Amino acid sequence: MYAAIYICYIWVVYTTAQIKRRKFKMAPHTGKFVAYFRVSTDRQGKSGLGLDAQRERVMGYLNGGKWSLIGEYTEVESGRMNERPALANAIKLCKREKATLVVATLDRLTRDLAFGAQLLNDTKVKFVCADFPEASRELLQMRMVFAEWEARKIGERTKAALGELKKKGVKLGSPTPMIGSAAGTKSIVANAYAWAEKVRPQVQEAIKLSGAVTLREIATALAARQIETRRGNTEWSPSQVKNLMARIG
């Protein structure tokens, strides 16, 4: 079985390389685009494709033509997780505005084959990978297969490595969990306050111009001005507004 998988993998790599070697003259882009960026919660610091690099690749792809980037959504989540609010909102915007979803690479969009196939089969939303825009539907499907397989193998290797460490008597996790937990909580709170301070001017202006008073009215005003939440989407709930107002005073 593994031999067949590796043969298919080699074919995908070879086909991809052959396509990229050809000199495609891409027509100038037109229409609307929505950008989606993602980093993993557990490997974002080690990723070779951080948010800045993703944005640079997407903007490099869009360079030229008469196009408009009508939205940007950022998410910190594993590519194997399908419950992603920012991605859901990006897709919703694409459908509403008949825009194209653009990602830096396919694995930034998903590492789950079923979820990727669902997107490919959705006739109401188009997506393009900036690193390989000329890829056919069939090649994208094959790459999704190996993205999922690779993610699963990484998980298996990590689990096996942790098992070996346990056998050797190595204690996993923080040696001082209470201190580690407290430090982590302190960091999260600090980041929340820093973010609140960053969006304070926009929030205050939105409240002033709209005349909003209640939490629900403020949520509507922030959404109308496309002010993003910490999760990277523009749909606000009253509880999110309450937390934000408590931080900015």
mmCIF file of C-alpha atoms in Angstrom:
data_model
loop_
_atom_site.group_PDB
_atom_site.id
_atom_site.type_symbol
_atom_site.label_atom_id
_atom_site.label_comp_id
_atom_site.label_asym_id
_atom_site.label_seq_id
_atom_site.Cartn_x
_atom_site.Cartn_y
_atom_site.Cartn_z
ATOM 1 C CA MET A 1 0.000 0.000 0.000
ATOM 2 C CA TYR A 2 2.734 2.426 0.952
ATOM 3 C CA ALA A 3 4.541 1.710 -2.325
ATOM 4 C CA ALA A 4 1.433 2.764 -4.258
ATOM 5 C CA ILE A 5 1.100 5.918 -2.176
ATOM 6 C CA TYR A 6 4.715 6.901 -2.798
ATOM 7 C CA ILE A 7 4.354 6.249 -6.536
ATOM 8 C CA CYS A 8 1.306 8.514 -6.670
ATOM 9 C CA TYR A 9 3.134 11.104 -4.593
ATOM 10 C CA ILE A 10 6.108 11.092 -6.974
ATOM 11 C CA TRP A 11 3.711 11.492 -9.910
ATOM 12 C CA VAL A 12 2.057 14.529 -8.297
ATOM 13 C CA VAL A 13 5.428 16.131 -7.506
ATOM 14 C CA TYR A 14 6.709 15.459 -11.032
ATOM 15 C CA THR A 15 3.532 16.774 -12.704
ATOM 16 C CA THR A 16 3.550 19.882 -10.544
ATOM 17 C CA ALA A 17 7.198 20.577 -11.411
ATOM 18 C CA GLN A 18 6.541 20.090 -15.135
ATOM 19 C CA ILE A 19 3.597 22.485 -15.111
ATOM 20 C CA LYS A 20 5.531 25.134 -13.187
ATOM 21 C CA ARG A 21 8.449 24.898 -15.651
ATOM 22 C CA ARG A 22 6.219 25.923 -18.531
ATOM 23 C CA LYS A 23 6.025 29.611 -19.284
ATOM 24 C CA PHE A 24 2.416 30.469 -18.601
ATOM 25 C CA LYS A 25 1.392 33.958 -19.591
ATOM 26 C CA MET A 26 -1.273 34.737 -17.047
ATOM 27 C CA ALA A 27 -3.994 37.171 -18.073
ATOM 28 C CA PRO A 28 -4.371 40.262 -15.862
ATOM 29 C CA HIS A 29 -6.726 39.622 -12.972
ATOM 30 C CA THR A 30 -10.180 41.166 -12.901
ATOM 31 C CA GLY A 31 -13.034 40.995 -10.452
ATOM 32 C CA LYS A 32 -13.211 40.641 -6.695
ATOM 33 C CA PHE A 33 -10.979 38.580 -4.406
ATOM 34 C CA VAL A 34 -11.078 37.580 -0.738
ATOM 35 C CA ALA A 35 -7.791 36.542 0.900
ATOM 36 C CA TYR A 36 -7.584 33.860 3.587
ATOM 37 C CA PHE A 37 -4.480 33.357 5.736
ATOM 38 C CA ARG A 38 -3.857 30.641 8.328
ATOM 39 C CA VAL A 39 -1.172 29.570 10.772
ATOM 40 C CA SER A 40 -1.332 26.486 12.995
ATOM 41 C CA THR A 41 -1.713 26.883 16.730
ATOM 42 C CA ASP A 42 0.960 24.299 17.464
ATOM 43 C CA ARG A 43 3.519 25.065 14.775
ATOM 44 C CA GLN A 44 3.066 28.725 13.869
ATOM 45 C CA GLY A 45 6.506 29.664 15.156
ATOM 46 C CA LYS A 46 8.183 26.896 13.146
ATOM 47 C CA SER A 47 6.151 27.319 9.951
ATOM 48 C CA GLY A 48 8.089 28.187 6.821
ATOM 49 C CA LEU A 49 5.118 30.181 5.621
ATOM 50 C CA GLY A 50 4.118 32.789 8.186
ATOM 51 C CA LEU A 51 1.413 35.386 7.814
ATOM 52 C CA ASP A 52 3.690 38.002 6.237
ATOM 53 C CA ALA A 53 4.994 35.486 3.706
ATOM 54 C CA GLN A 54 1.464 34.335 2.901
ATOM 55 C CA ARG A 55 0.293 37.901 2.341
ATOM 56 C CA GLU A 56 3.325 38.649 0.166
ATOM 57 C CA ARG A 57 2.638 35.578 -1.990
ATOM 58 C CA VAL A 58 -1.044 36.428 -2.415
ATOM 59 C CA MET A 59 -0.337 40.053 -3.305
ATOM 60 C CA GLY A 60 2.359 38.929 -5.731
ATOM 61 C CA TYR A 61 -0.183 36.728 -7.473
ATOM 62 C CA LEU A 62 -2.753 39.539 -7.676
ATOM 63 C CA ASN A 63 -0.234 42.056 -8.994
ATOM 64 C CA GLY A 64 -1.488 43.458 -12.295
ATOM 65 C CA GLY A 65 -4.947 43.933 -13.811
ATOM 66 C CA LYS A 66 -8.113 45.578 -12.561
ATOM 67 C CA TRP A 67 -9.081 43.709 -9.411
ATOM 68 C CA SER A 68 -10.180 44.537 -5.889
ATOM 69 C CA LEU A 69 -9.376 42.771 -2.624
ATOM 70 C CA ILE A 70 -12.661 43.141 -0.767
ATOM 71 C CA GLY A 71 -11.716 41.212 2.364
ATOM 72 C CA GLU A 72 -8.890 39.600 4.327
ATOM 73 C CA TYR A 73 -9.434 36.905 6.928
ATOM 74 C CA THR A 74 -6.800 35.474 9.263
ATOM 75 C CA GLU A 75 -7.109 32.360 11.399
ATOM 76 C CA VAL A 76 -4.923 30.616 13.960
ATOM 77 C CA GLU A 77 -6.030 27.013 13.700
ATOM 78 C CA SER A 78 -4.925 23.581 12.522
ATOM 79 C CA GLY A 79 -5.546 22.791 8.854
ATOM 80 C CA ARG A 80 -7.209 19.534 9.915
ATOM 81 C CA MET A 81 -9.927 21.414 11.797
ATOM 82 C CA ASN A 82 -12.957 22.236 9.672
ATOM 83 C CA GLU A 83 -14.767 24.427 12.206
ATOM 84 C CA ARG A 84 -13.039 27.675 11.294
ATOM 85 C CA PRO A 85 -15.122 30.859 11.717
ATOM 86 C CA ALA A 86 -12.800 33.096 9.687
ATOM 87 C CA LEU A 87 -12.779 30.710 6.719
ATOM 88 C CA ALA A 88 -16.562 30.333 6.926
ATOM 89 C CA ASN A 89 -16.957 34.105 6.797
ATOM 90 C CA ALA A 90 -14.489 34.400 3.911
ATOM 91 C CA ILE A 91 -16.470 31.835 1.913
ATOM 92 C CA LYS A 92 -19.741 33.552 2.802
ATOM 93 C CA LEU A 93 -18.370 36.874 1.509
ATOM 94 C CA CYS A 94 -17.164 35.207 -1.701
ATOM 95 C CA LYS A 95 -20.613 33.785 -2.361
ATOM 96 C CA ARG A 96 -22.387 37.031 -1.598
ATOM 97 C CA GLU A 97 -20.082 39.191 -3.721
ATOM 98 C CA LYS A 98 -19.287 36.547 -6.391
ATOM 99 C CA ALA A 99 -15.616 36.858 -5.468
ATOM 100 C CA THR A 100 -12.725 34.389 -5.692
ATOM 101 C CA LEU A 101 -11.127 33.023 -2.519
ATOM 102 C CA VAL A 102 -7.330 33.247 -2.766
ATOM 103 C CA VAL A 103 -4.859 31.443 -0.488
ATOM 104 C CA ALA A 104 -1.064 31.360 -0.521
ATOM 105 C CA THR A 105 -0.853 27.546 -0.753
ATOM 106 C CA LEU A 106 -3.347 24.687 -0.704
ATOM 107 C CA ASP A 107 -2.363 23.488 2.780
ATOM 108 C CA ARG A 108 -3.208 26.938 4.181
ATOM 109 C CA LEU A 109 -6.771 26.289 3.058
ATOM 110 C CA THR A 110 -7.130 22.716 4.337
ATOM 111 C CA ARG A 111 -5.377 19.444 5.079
ATOM 112 C CA ASP A 112 -8.650 17.532 5.118
ATOM 113 C CA LEU A 113 -9.589 15.757 1.870
ATOM 114 C CA ALA A 114 -13.346 15.648 2.471
ATOM 115 C CA PHE A 115 -13.484 19.347 3.317
ATOM 116 C CA GLY A 116 -11.332 20.242 0.301
ATOM 117 C CA ALA A 117 -13.477 18.127 -2.016
ATOM 118 C CA GLN A 118 -16.560 19.884 -0.688
ATOM 119 C CA LEU A 119 -15.041 23.244 -1.649
ATOM 120 C CA LEU A 120 -14.075 21.974 -5.092
ATOM 121 C CA ASN A 121 -17.632 20.754 -5.676
ATOM 122 C CA ASP A 122 -19.244 23.978 -4.448
ATOM 123 C CA THR A 123 -20.255 25.773 -7.659
ATOM 124 C CA LYS A 124 -20.973 28.989 -5.761
ATOM 125 C CA VAL A 125 -17.400 29.626 -4.656
ATOM 126 C CA LYS A 126 -14.136 29.623 -6.595
ATOM 127 C CA PHE A 127 -10.705 29.452 -5.002
ATOM 128 C CA VAL A 128 -7.172 29.739 -6.293
ATOM 129 C CA CYS A 129 -3.763 28.906 -4.777
ATOM 130 C CA ALA A 130 -1.308 31.721 -5.367
ATOM 131 C CA ASP A 131 1.667 29.368 -5.580
ATOM 132 C CA PHE A 132 0.033 27.181 -8.246
ATOM 133 C CA PRO A 133 -2.845 29.055 -9.954
ATOM 134 C CA GLU A 134 -2.658 26.945 -13.125
ATOM 135 C CA ALA A 135 -3.357 23.667 -11.277
ATOM 136 C CA SER A 136 -6.224 21.609 -12.645
ATOM 137 C CA ARG A 137 -9.105 20.338 -10.510
ATOM 138 C CA GLU A 138 -7.698 16.791 -10.671
ATOM 139 C CA LEU A 139 -4.234 17.851 -9.545
ATOM 140 C CA LEU A 140 -5.690 19.861 -6.667
ATOM 141 C CA GLN A 141 -7.595 16.770 -5.548
ATOM 142 C CA MET A 142 -4.406 14.695 -5.583
ATOM 143 C CA ARG A 143 -2.539 17.323 -3.613
ATOM 144 C CA MET A 144 -5.342 17.330 -1.047
ATOM 145 C CA VAL A 145 -4.968 13.566 -0.660
ATOM 146 C CA PHE A 146 -1.289 13.921 0.184
ATOM 147 C CA ALA A 147 -1.816 16.977 2.398
ATOM 148 C CA GLU A 148 -4.179 14.893 4.560
ATOM 149 C CA TRP A 149 -1.868 11.867 4.477
ATOM 150 C CA GLU A 150 1.110 13.997 5.474
ATOM 151 C CA ALA A 151 -0.806 15.569 8.366
ATOM 152 C CA ARG A 152 -1.840 12.128 9.628
ATOM 153 C CA LYS A 153 1.719 10.777 9.432
ATOM 154 C CA ILE A 154 3.050 13.792 11.333
ATOM 155 C CA GLY A 155 0.482 13.099 14.077
ATOM 156 C CA GLU A 156 1.456 9.428 14.225
ATOM 157 C CA ARG A 157 5.177 10.224 14.449
ATOM 158 C CA THR A 158 4.586 12.772 17.183
ATOM 159 C CA LYS A 159 2.476 10.300 19.186
ATOM 160 C CA ALA A 160 5.104 7.569 18.781
ATOM 161 C CA ALA A 161 7.906 9.911 19.853
ATOM 162 C CA LEU A 162 6.008 10.970 22.976
ATOM 163 C CA GLY A 163 5.334 7.299 23.759
ATOM 164 C CA GLU A 164 9.054 6.517 23.593
ATOM 165 C CA LEU A 165 9.843 9.411 25.913
ATOM 166 C CA LYS A 166 7.270 8.133 28.423
ATOM 167 C CA LYS A 167 8.864 4.667 28.343
ATOM 168 C CA LYS A 168 12.206 6.274 29.216
ATOM 169 C CA GLY A 169 10.640 7.974 32.221
ATOM 170 C CA VAL A 170 10.626 11.479 30.773
ATOM 171 C CA LYS A 171 7.890 13.606 32.315
ATOM 172 C CA LEU A 172 6.006 15.430 29.574
ATOM 173 C CA GLY A 173 4.507 18.883 29.901
ATOM 174 C CA SER A 174 5.552 21.724 32.141
ATOM 175 C CA PRO A 175 7.548 20.688 35.249
ATOM 176 C CA THR A 176 5.658 23.421 37.109
ATOM 177 C CA PRO A 177 2.142 23.313 35.608
ATOM 178 C CA MET A 178 0.719 25.951 37.937
ATOM 179 C CA ILE A 179 3.436 28.435 36.985
ATOM 180 C CA GLY A 180 3.176 27.514 33.319
ATOM 181 C CA SER A 181 -0.595 27.909 33.366
ATOM 182 C CA ALA A 182 -0.393 31.243 35.149
ATOM 183 C CA ALA A 183 2.205 32.542 32.692
ATOM 184 C CA GLY A 184 0.116 31.403 29.755
ATOM 185 C CA THR A 185 -3.008 33.083 31.107
ATOM 186 C CA LYS A 186 -1.069 36.281 31.776
ATOM 187 C CA SER A 187 0.209 36.278 28.192
ATOM 188 C CA ILE A 188 -3.285 35.749 26.745
ATOM 189 C CA VAL A 189 -4.723 38.588 28.825
ATOM 190 C CA ALA A 190 -1.845 40.900 27.854
ATOM 191 C CA ASN A 191 -2.380 40.146 24.163
ATOM 192 C CA ALA A 192 -6.112 40.794 24.507
ATOM 193 C CA TYR A 193 -5.497 44.211 26.056
ATOM 194 C CA ALA A 194 -2.867 45.071 23.424
ATOM 195 C CA TRP A 195 -5.311 44.189 20.648
ATOM 196 C CA ALA A 196 -8.094 46.211 22.301
ATOM 197 C CA GLU A 197 -5.805 49.244 22.489
ATOM 198 C CA LYS A 198 -4.974 48.829 18.818
ATOM 199 C CA VAL A 199 -8.605 48.916 17.659
ATOM 200 C CA ARG A 200 -9.716 51.526 20.235
ATOM 201 C CA PRO A 201 -9.706 54.504 17.772
ATOM 202 C CA GLN A 202 -11.771 52.630 15.180
ATOM 203 C CA VAL A 203 -14.251 51.412 17.772
ATOM 204 C CA GLN A 204 -14.719 54.824 19.350
ATOM 205 C CA GLU A 205 -15.225 56.424 15.940
ATOM 206 C CA ALA A 206 -17.787 53.769 14.935
ATOM 207 C CA ILE A 207 -19.763 54.339 18.163
ATOM 208 C CA LYS A 208 -19.626 58.118 17.769
ATOM 209 C CA LEU A 209 -20.744 58.195 14.139
ATOM 210 C CA SER A 210 -23.488 55.587 14.554
ATOM 211 C CA GLY A 211 -24.832 56.812 17.860
ATOM 212 C CA ALA A 212 -24.911 53.219 19.102
ATOM 213 C CA VAL A 213 -25.677 52.731 22.793
ATOM 214 C CA THR A 214 -26.507 49.095 23.506
ATOM 215 C CA LEU A 215 -24.076 46.201 23.057
ATOM 216 C CA ARG A 216 -26.100 44.887 20.112
ATOM 217 C CA GLU A 217 -26.160 48.298 18.432
ATOM 218 C CA ILE A 218 -22.396 48.648 18.865
ATOM 219 C CA ALA A 219 -21.890 45.139 17.432
ATOM 220 C CA THR A 220 -23.919 46.148 14.366
ATOM 221 C CA ALA A 221 -21.916 49.366 13.984
ATOM 222 C CA LEU A 222 -18.564 47.566 14.155
ATOM 223 C CA ALA A 223 -19.704 44.971 11.620
ATOM 224 C CA ALA A 224 -20.971 47.692 9.268
ATOM 225 C CA ARG A 225 -17.529 49.352 9.280
ATOM 226 C CA GLN A 226 -15.812 45.963 8.676
ATOM 227 C CA ILE A 227 -13.822 46.187 11.919
ATOM 228 C CA GLU A 228 -12.415 42.722 12.593
ATOM 229 C CA THR A 229 -12.691 40.762 15.821
ATOM 230 C CA ARG A 230 -9.630 39.049 17.315
ATOM 231 C CA ARG A 231 -10.631 35.931 15.360
ATOM 232 C CA GLY A 232 -10.282 37.841 12.089
ATOM 233 C CA ASN A 233 -13.930 38.137 11.039
ATOM 234 C CA THR A 234 -16.322 41.087 11.012
ATOM 235 C CA GLU A 235 -19.350 39.530 12.711
ATOM 236 C CA TRP A 236 -19.601 40.771 16.294
ATOM 237 C CA SER A 237 -21.680 39.392 19.141
ATOM 238 C CA PRO A 238 -22.847 41.460 22.133
ATOM 239 C CA SER A 239 -20.594 39.398 24.441
ATOM 240 C CA GLN A 240 -17.544 40.197 22.282
ATOM 241 C CA VAL A 241 -18.420 43.879 22.427
ATOM 242 C CA LYS A 242 -18.833 43.638 26.225
ATOM 243 C CA ASN A 243 -15.358 42.131 26.627
ATOM 244 C CA LEU A 244 -13.832 44.715 24.310
ATOM 245 C CA MET A 245 -15.461 47.671 26.077
ATOM 246 C CA ALA A 246 -14.228 46.354 29.430
ATOM 247 C CA ARG A 247 -10.665 46.443 28.096
ATOM 248 C CA ILE A 248 -10.714 49.848 26.447
ATOM 249 C CA GLY A 249 -12.586 51.421 29.341
#
